Short mmCIF file of C-alpha atoms in Angstrom, two decimals:
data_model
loop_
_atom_site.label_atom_id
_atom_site.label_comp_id
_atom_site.label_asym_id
_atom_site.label_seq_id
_atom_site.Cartn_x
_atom_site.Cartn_y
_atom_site.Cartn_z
CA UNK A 1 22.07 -0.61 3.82
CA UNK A 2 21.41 -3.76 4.93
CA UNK A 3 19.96 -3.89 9.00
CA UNK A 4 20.69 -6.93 11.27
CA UNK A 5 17.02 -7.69 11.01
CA UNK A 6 17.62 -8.60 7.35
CA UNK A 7 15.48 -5.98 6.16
CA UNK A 8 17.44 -2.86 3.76
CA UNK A 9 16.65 0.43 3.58
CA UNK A 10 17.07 2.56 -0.11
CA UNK A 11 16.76 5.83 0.17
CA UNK A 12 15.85 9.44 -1.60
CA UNK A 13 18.49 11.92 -0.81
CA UNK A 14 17.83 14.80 -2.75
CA UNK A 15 15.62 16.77 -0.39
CA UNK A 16 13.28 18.77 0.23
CA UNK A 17 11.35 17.53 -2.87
CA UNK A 18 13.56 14.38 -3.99
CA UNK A 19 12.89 15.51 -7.42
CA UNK A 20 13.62 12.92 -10.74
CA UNK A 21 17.25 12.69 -11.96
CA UNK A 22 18.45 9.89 -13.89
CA UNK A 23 20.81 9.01 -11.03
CA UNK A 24 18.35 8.59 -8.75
CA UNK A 25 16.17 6.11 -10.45
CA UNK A 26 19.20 4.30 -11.68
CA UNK A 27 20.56 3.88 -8.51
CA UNK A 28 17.23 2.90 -7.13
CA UNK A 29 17.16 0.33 -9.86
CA UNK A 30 21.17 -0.30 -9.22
CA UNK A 31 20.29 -0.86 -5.21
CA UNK A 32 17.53 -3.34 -6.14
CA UNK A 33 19.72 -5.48 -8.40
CA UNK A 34 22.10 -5.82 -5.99
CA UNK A 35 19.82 -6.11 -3.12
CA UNK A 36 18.62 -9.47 -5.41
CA UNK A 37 21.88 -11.35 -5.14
CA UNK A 38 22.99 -10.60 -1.17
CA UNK A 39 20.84 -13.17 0.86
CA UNK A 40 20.91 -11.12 4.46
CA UNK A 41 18.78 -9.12 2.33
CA UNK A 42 15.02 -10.27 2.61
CA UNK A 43 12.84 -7.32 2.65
CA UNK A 44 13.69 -3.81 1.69
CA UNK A 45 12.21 -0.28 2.90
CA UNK A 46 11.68 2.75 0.28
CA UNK A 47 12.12 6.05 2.01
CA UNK A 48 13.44 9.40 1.37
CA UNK A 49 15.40 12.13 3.54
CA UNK A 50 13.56 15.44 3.77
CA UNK A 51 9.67 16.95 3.57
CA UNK A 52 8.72 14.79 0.34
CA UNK A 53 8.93 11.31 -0.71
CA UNK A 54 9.66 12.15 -4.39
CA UNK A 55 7.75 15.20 -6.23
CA UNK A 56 8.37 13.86 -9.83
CA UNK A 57 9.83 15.75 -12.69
CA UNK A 58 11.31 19.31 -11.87
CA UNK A 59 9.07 21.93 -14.54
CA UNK A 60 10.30 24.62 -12.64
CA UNK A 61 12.85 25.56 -14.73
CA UNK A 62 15.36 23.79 -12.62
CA UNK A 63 16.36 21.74 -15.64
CA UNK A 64 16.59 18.05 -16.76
CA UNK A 65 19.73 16.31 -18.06
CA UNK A 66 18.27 12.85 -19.25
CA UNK A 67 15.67 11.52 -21.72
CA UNK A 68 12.19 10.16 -20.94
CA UNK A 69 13.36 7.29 -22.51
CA UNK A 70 16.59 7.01 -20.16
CA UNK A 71 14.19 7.59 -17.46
CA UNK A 72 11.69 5.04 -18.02
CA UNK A 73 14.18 2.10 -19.07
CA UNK A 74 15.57 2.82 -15.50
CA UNK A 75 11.78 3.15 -14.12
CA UNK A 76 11.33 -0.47 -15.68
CA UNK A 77 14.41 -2.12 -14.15
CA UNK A 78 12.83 -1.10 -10.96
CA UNK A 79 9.87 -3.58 -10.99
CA UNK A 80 11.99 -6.46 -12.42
CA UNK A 81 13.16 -6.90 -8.68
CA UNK A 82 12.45 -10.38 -6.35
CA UNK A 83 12.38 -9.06 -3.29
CA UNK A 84 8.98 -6.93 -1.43
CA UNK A 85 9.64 -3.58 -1.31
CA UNK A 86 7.99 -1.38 1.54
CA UNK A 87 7.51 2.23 0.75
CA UNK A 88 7.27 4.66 3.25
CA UNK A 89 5.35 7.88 2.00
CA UNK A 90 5.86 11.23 3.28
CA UNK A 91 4.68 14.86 2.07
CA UNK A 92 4.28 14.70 -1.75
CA UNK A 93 4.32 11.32 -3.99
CA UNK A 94 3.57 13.40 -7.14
CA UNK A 95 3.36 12.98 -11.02
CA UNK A 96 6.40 10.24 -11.21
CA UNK A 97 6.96 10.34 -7.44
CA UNK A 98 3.33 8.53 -7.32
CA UNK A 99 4.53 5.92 -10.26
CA UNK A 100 8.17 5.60 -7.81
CA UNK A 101 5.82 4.60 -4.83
CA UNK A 102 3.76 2.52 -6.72
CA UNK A 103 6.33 0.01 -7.54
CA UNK A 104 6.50 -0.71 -4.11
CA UNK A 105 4.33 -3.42 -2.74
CA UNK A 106 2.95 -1.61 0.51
CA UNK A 107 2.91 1.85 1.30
CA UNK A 108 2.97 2.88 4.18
CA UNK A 109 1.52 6.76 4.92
CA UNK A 110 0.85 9.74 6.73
CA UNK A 111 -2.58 12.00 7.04
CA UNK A 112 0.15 14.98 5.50
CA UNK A 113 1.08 12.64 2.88
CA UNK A 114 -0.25 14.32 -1.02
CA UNK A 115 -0.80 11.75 -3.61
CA UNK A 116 -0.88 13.16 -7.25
CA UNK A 117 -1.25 12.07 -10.73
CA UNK A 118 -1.00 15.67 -11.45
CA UNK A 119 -0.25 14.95 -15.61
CA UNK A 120 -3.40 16.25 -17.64
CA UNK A 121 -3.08 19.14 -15.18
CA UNK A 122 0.09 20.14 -16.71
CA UNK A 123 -1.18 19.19 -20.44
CA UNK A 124 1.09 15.93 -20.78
CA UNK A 125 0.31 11.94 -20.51
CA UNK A 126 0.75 10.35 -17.02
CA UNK A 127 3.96 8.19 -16.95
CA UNK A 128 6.68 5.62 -15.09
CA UNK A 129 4.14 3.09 -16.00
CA UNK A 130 0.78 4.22 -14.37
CA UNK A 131 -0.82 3.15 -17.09
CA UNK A 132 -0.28 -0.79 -15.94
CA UNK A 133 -0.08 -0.10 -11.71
CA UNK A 134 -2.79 2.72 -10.63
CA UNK A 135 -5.73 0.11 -12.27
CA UNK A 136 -4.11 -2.46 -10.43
CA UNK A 137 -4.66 -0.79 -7.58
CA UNK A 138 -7.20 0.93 -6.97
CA UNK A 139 -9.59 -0.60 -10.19
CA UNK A 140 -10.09 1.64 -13.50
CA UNK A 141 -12.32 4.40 -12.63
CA UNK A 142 -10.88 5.61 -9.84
CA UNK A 143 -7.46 5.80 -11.70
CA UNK A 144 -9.61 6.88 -14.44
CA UNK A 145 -10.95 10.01 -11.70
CA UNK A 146 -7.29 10.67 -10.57
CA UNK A 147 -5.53 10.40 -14.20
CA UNK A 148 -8.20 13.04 -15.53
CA UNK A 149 -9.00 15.47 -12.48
CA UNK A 150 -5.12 15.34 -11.18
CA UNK A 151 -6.45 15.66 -7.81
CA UNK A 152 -4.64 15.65 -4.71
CA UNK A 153 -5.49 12.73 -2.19
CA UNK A 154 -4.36 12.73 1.23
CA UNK A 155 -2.62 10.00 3.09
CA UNK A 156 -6.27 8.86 4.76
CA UNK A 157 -7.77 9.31 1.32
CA UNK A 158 -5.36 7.55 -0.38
CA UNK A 159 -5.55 4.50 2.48
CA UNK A 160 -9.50 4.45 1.63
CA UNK A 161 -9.44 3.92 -1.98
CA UNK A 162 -6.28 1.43 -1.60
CA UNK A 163 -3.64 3.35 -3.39
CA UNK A 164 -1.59 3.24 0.08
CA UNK A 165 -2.16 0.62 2.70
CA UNK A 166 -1.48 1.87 6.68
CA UNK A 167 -1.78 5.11 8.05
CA UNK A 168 -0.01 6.41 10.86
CA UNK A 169 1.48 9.58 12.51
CA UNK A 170 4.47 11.05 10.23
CA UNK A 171 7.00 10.65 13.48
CA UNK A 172 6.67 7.08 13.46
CA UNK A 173 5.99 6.70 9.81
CA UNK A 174 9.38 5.16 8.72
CA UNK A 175 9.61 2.79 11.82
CA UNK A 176 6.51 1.07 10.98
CA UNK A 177 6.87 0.84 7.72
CA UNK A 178 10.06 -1.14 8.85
CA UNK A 179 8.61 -3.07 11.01
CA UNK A 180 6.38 -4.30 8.67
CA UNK A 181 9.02 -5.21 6.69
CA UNK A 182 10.63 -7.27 9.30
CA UNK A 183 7.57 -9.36 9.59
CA UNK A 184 7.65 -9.64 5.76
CA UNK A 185 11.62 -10.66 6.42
CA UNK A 186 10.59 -13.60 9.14
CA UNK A 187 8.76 -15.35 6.46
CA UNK A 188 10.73 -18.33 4.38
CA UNK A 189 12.52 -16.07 1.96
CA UNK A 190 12.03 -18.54 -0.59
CA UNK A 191 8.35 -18.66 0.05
CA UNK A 192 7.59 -15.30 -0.18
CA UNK A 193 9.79 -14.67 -3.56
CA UNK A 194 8.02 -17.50 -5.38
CA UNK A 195 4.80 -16.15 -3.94
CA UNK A 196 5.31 -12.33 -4.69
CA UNK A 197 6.48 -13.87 -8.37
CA UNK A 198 3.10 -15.61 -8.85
CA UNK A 199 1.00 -12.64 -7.21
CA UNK A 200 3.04 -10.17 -9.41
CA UNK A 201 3.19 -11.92 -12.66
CA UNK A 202 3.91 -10.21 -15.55
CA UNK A 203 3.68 -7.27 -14.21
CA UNK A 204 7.27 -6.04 -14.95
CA UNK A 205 6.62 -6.49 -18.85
CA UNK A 206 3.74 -4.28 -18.35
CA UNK A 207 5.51 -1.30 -16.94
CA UNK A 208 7.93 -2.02 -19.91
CA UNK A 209 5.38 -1.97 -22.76
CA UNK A 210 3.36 1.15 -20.53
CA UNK A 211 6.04 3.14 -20.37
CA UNK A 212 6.82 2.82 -23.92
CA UNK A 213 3.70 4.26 -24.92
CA UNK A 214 3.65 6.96 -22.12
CA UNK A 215 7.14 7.93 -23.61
CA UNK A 216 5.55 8.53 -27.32
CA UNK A 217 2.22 9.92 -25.91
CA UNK A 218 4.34 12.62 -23.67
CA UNK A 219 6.99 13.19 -26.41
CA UNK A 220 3.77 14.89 -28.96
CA UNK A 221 2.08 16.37 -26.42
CA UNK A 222 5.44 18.50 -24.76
CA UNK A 223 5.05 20.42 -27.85
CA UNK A 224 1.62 21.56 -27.40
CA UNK A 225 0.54 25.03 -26.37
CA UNK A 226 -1.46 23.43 -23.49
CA UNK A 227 1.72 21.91 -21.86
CA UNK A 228 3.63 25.18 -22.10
CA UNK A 229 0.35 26.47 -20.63
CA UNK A 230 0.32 24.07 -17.82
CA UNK A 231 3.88 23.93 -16.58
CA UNK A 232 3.89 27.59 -16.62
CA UNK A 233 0.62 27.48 -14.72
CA UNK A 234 2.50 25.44 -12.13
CA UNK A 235 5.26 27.67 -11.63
CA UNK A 236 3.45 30.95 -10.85
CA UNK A 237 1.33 28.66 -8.73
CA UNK A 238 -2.17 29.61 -10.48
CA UNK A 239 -4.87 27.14 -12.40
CA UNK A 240 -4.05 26.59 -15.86
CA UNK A 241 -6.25 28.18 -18.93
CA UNK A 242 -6.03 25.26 -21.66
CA UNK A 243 -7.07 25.59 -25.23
CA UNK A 244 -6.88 22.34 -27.07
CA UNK A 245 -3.93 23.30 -28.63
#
């Protein structure tokens, strides 16, 4: 949907936890493409309906009907856009959730937001390029910290370190994050997509190559011991006991 302030909105409607499907990121990626080619179009706010902002992959037994590889082409297509993207993060950003959100250029948060690379908890390789945007963001040992601990970070934690950028009061948290994107939207759209382009770089081709290798890293470590250790872990809601295996 495109607003009369020339700022669109994309959102999650799969709620409460706006977990992965293949039609979901794909349509994200979809939106953004054609998002690209309408010119009313000059900013664009991420959100999602419901208690979370996306909690990643379903391991509950709820099922999956794509590959990783499906997945992450459409994960890549997402950061290929040209036009800043303004994420507005409620409840849980978890797992792949946190890699959705992190394509965005600003987040915007809440203090009940949960940020998550939750991976070597559940005995698997982080993914949806993490690898090339958590550094980015918040420099290599704290993603180092999150990617090995899987720690949860709350919306003021996660504004301290820099892996979100405002905080304010989950009411009012998609608002401003769309006001902020009208300000971005007031700026010479020209201007600000050759300047994102520059300040971006080749950061696209990145996420490409990263999620390539987070694909074959995952795909030998699903059939570990530990994984079936930690996703079961998950479900009955109890800390996992890994054995190396």
């Amino acid at each position: 949907t495109v607003h009369d302030d020339d700022v669109a909105v994309i959102q999650l409607c799969n709620p409460p936890n706006n977990f992965f499907s293949l039609d979901q990121i794909g349509g994200v990626a979809d939106a953004l493409a054609v998002l690209d080619e309408d010119d009313r179009c000059r900013s664009i706010v991420l959100c999602a309906e419901g208690k979370h902002f996306c909690a990643g992959a379903d391991f509950s037994g709820g099922g999956r009907n794509f590959t990783t590889g499906e997945l992450y082409a459409a994960a890549a297509r997402i950061f290929g856009n040209d036009k800043p993207i303004v994420a507005a993060v409620q409840g849980a950003a978890i797992g792949g959730g946190l890699g959705l959100a992190l394509s965005a250029d600003f987040r915007y948060t809440a203090p009940e937001a949960r940020f998550s690379a939750n991976f070597a908890r559940l005995g698997f390789h982080h993914g949806f390029g993490l690898s090339a945007t958590l550094p980015r963001l918040v420099g290599p040992q704290a993603a180092a910290e999150l990617l090995y601990t899987g720690r949860r970070l709350t919306g003021d934690e996660a504004v301290e370190i820099g892996l979100a950028d405002k905080l304010g009061s989950l009411e009012d948290l998609r608002s401003a994050a769309h006001a902020f994107a009208r300000e971005i939207a007031i700026s010479a759209p020209l201007a600000v997509k050759s300047i994102r382009k520059t300040l971006r770089g080749d950061l696209a081709d990145q996420v490409a190559a990263a999620t390539a290798h987070e694909a074959a890293e995952q795909e030998w470590l699903r059939a570990t011991a530990d994984f079936a250790e930690g996703t079961k872990a998950m479900a009955e809601r109890r800390q996992p006991h890994f054995e190396g295996r």
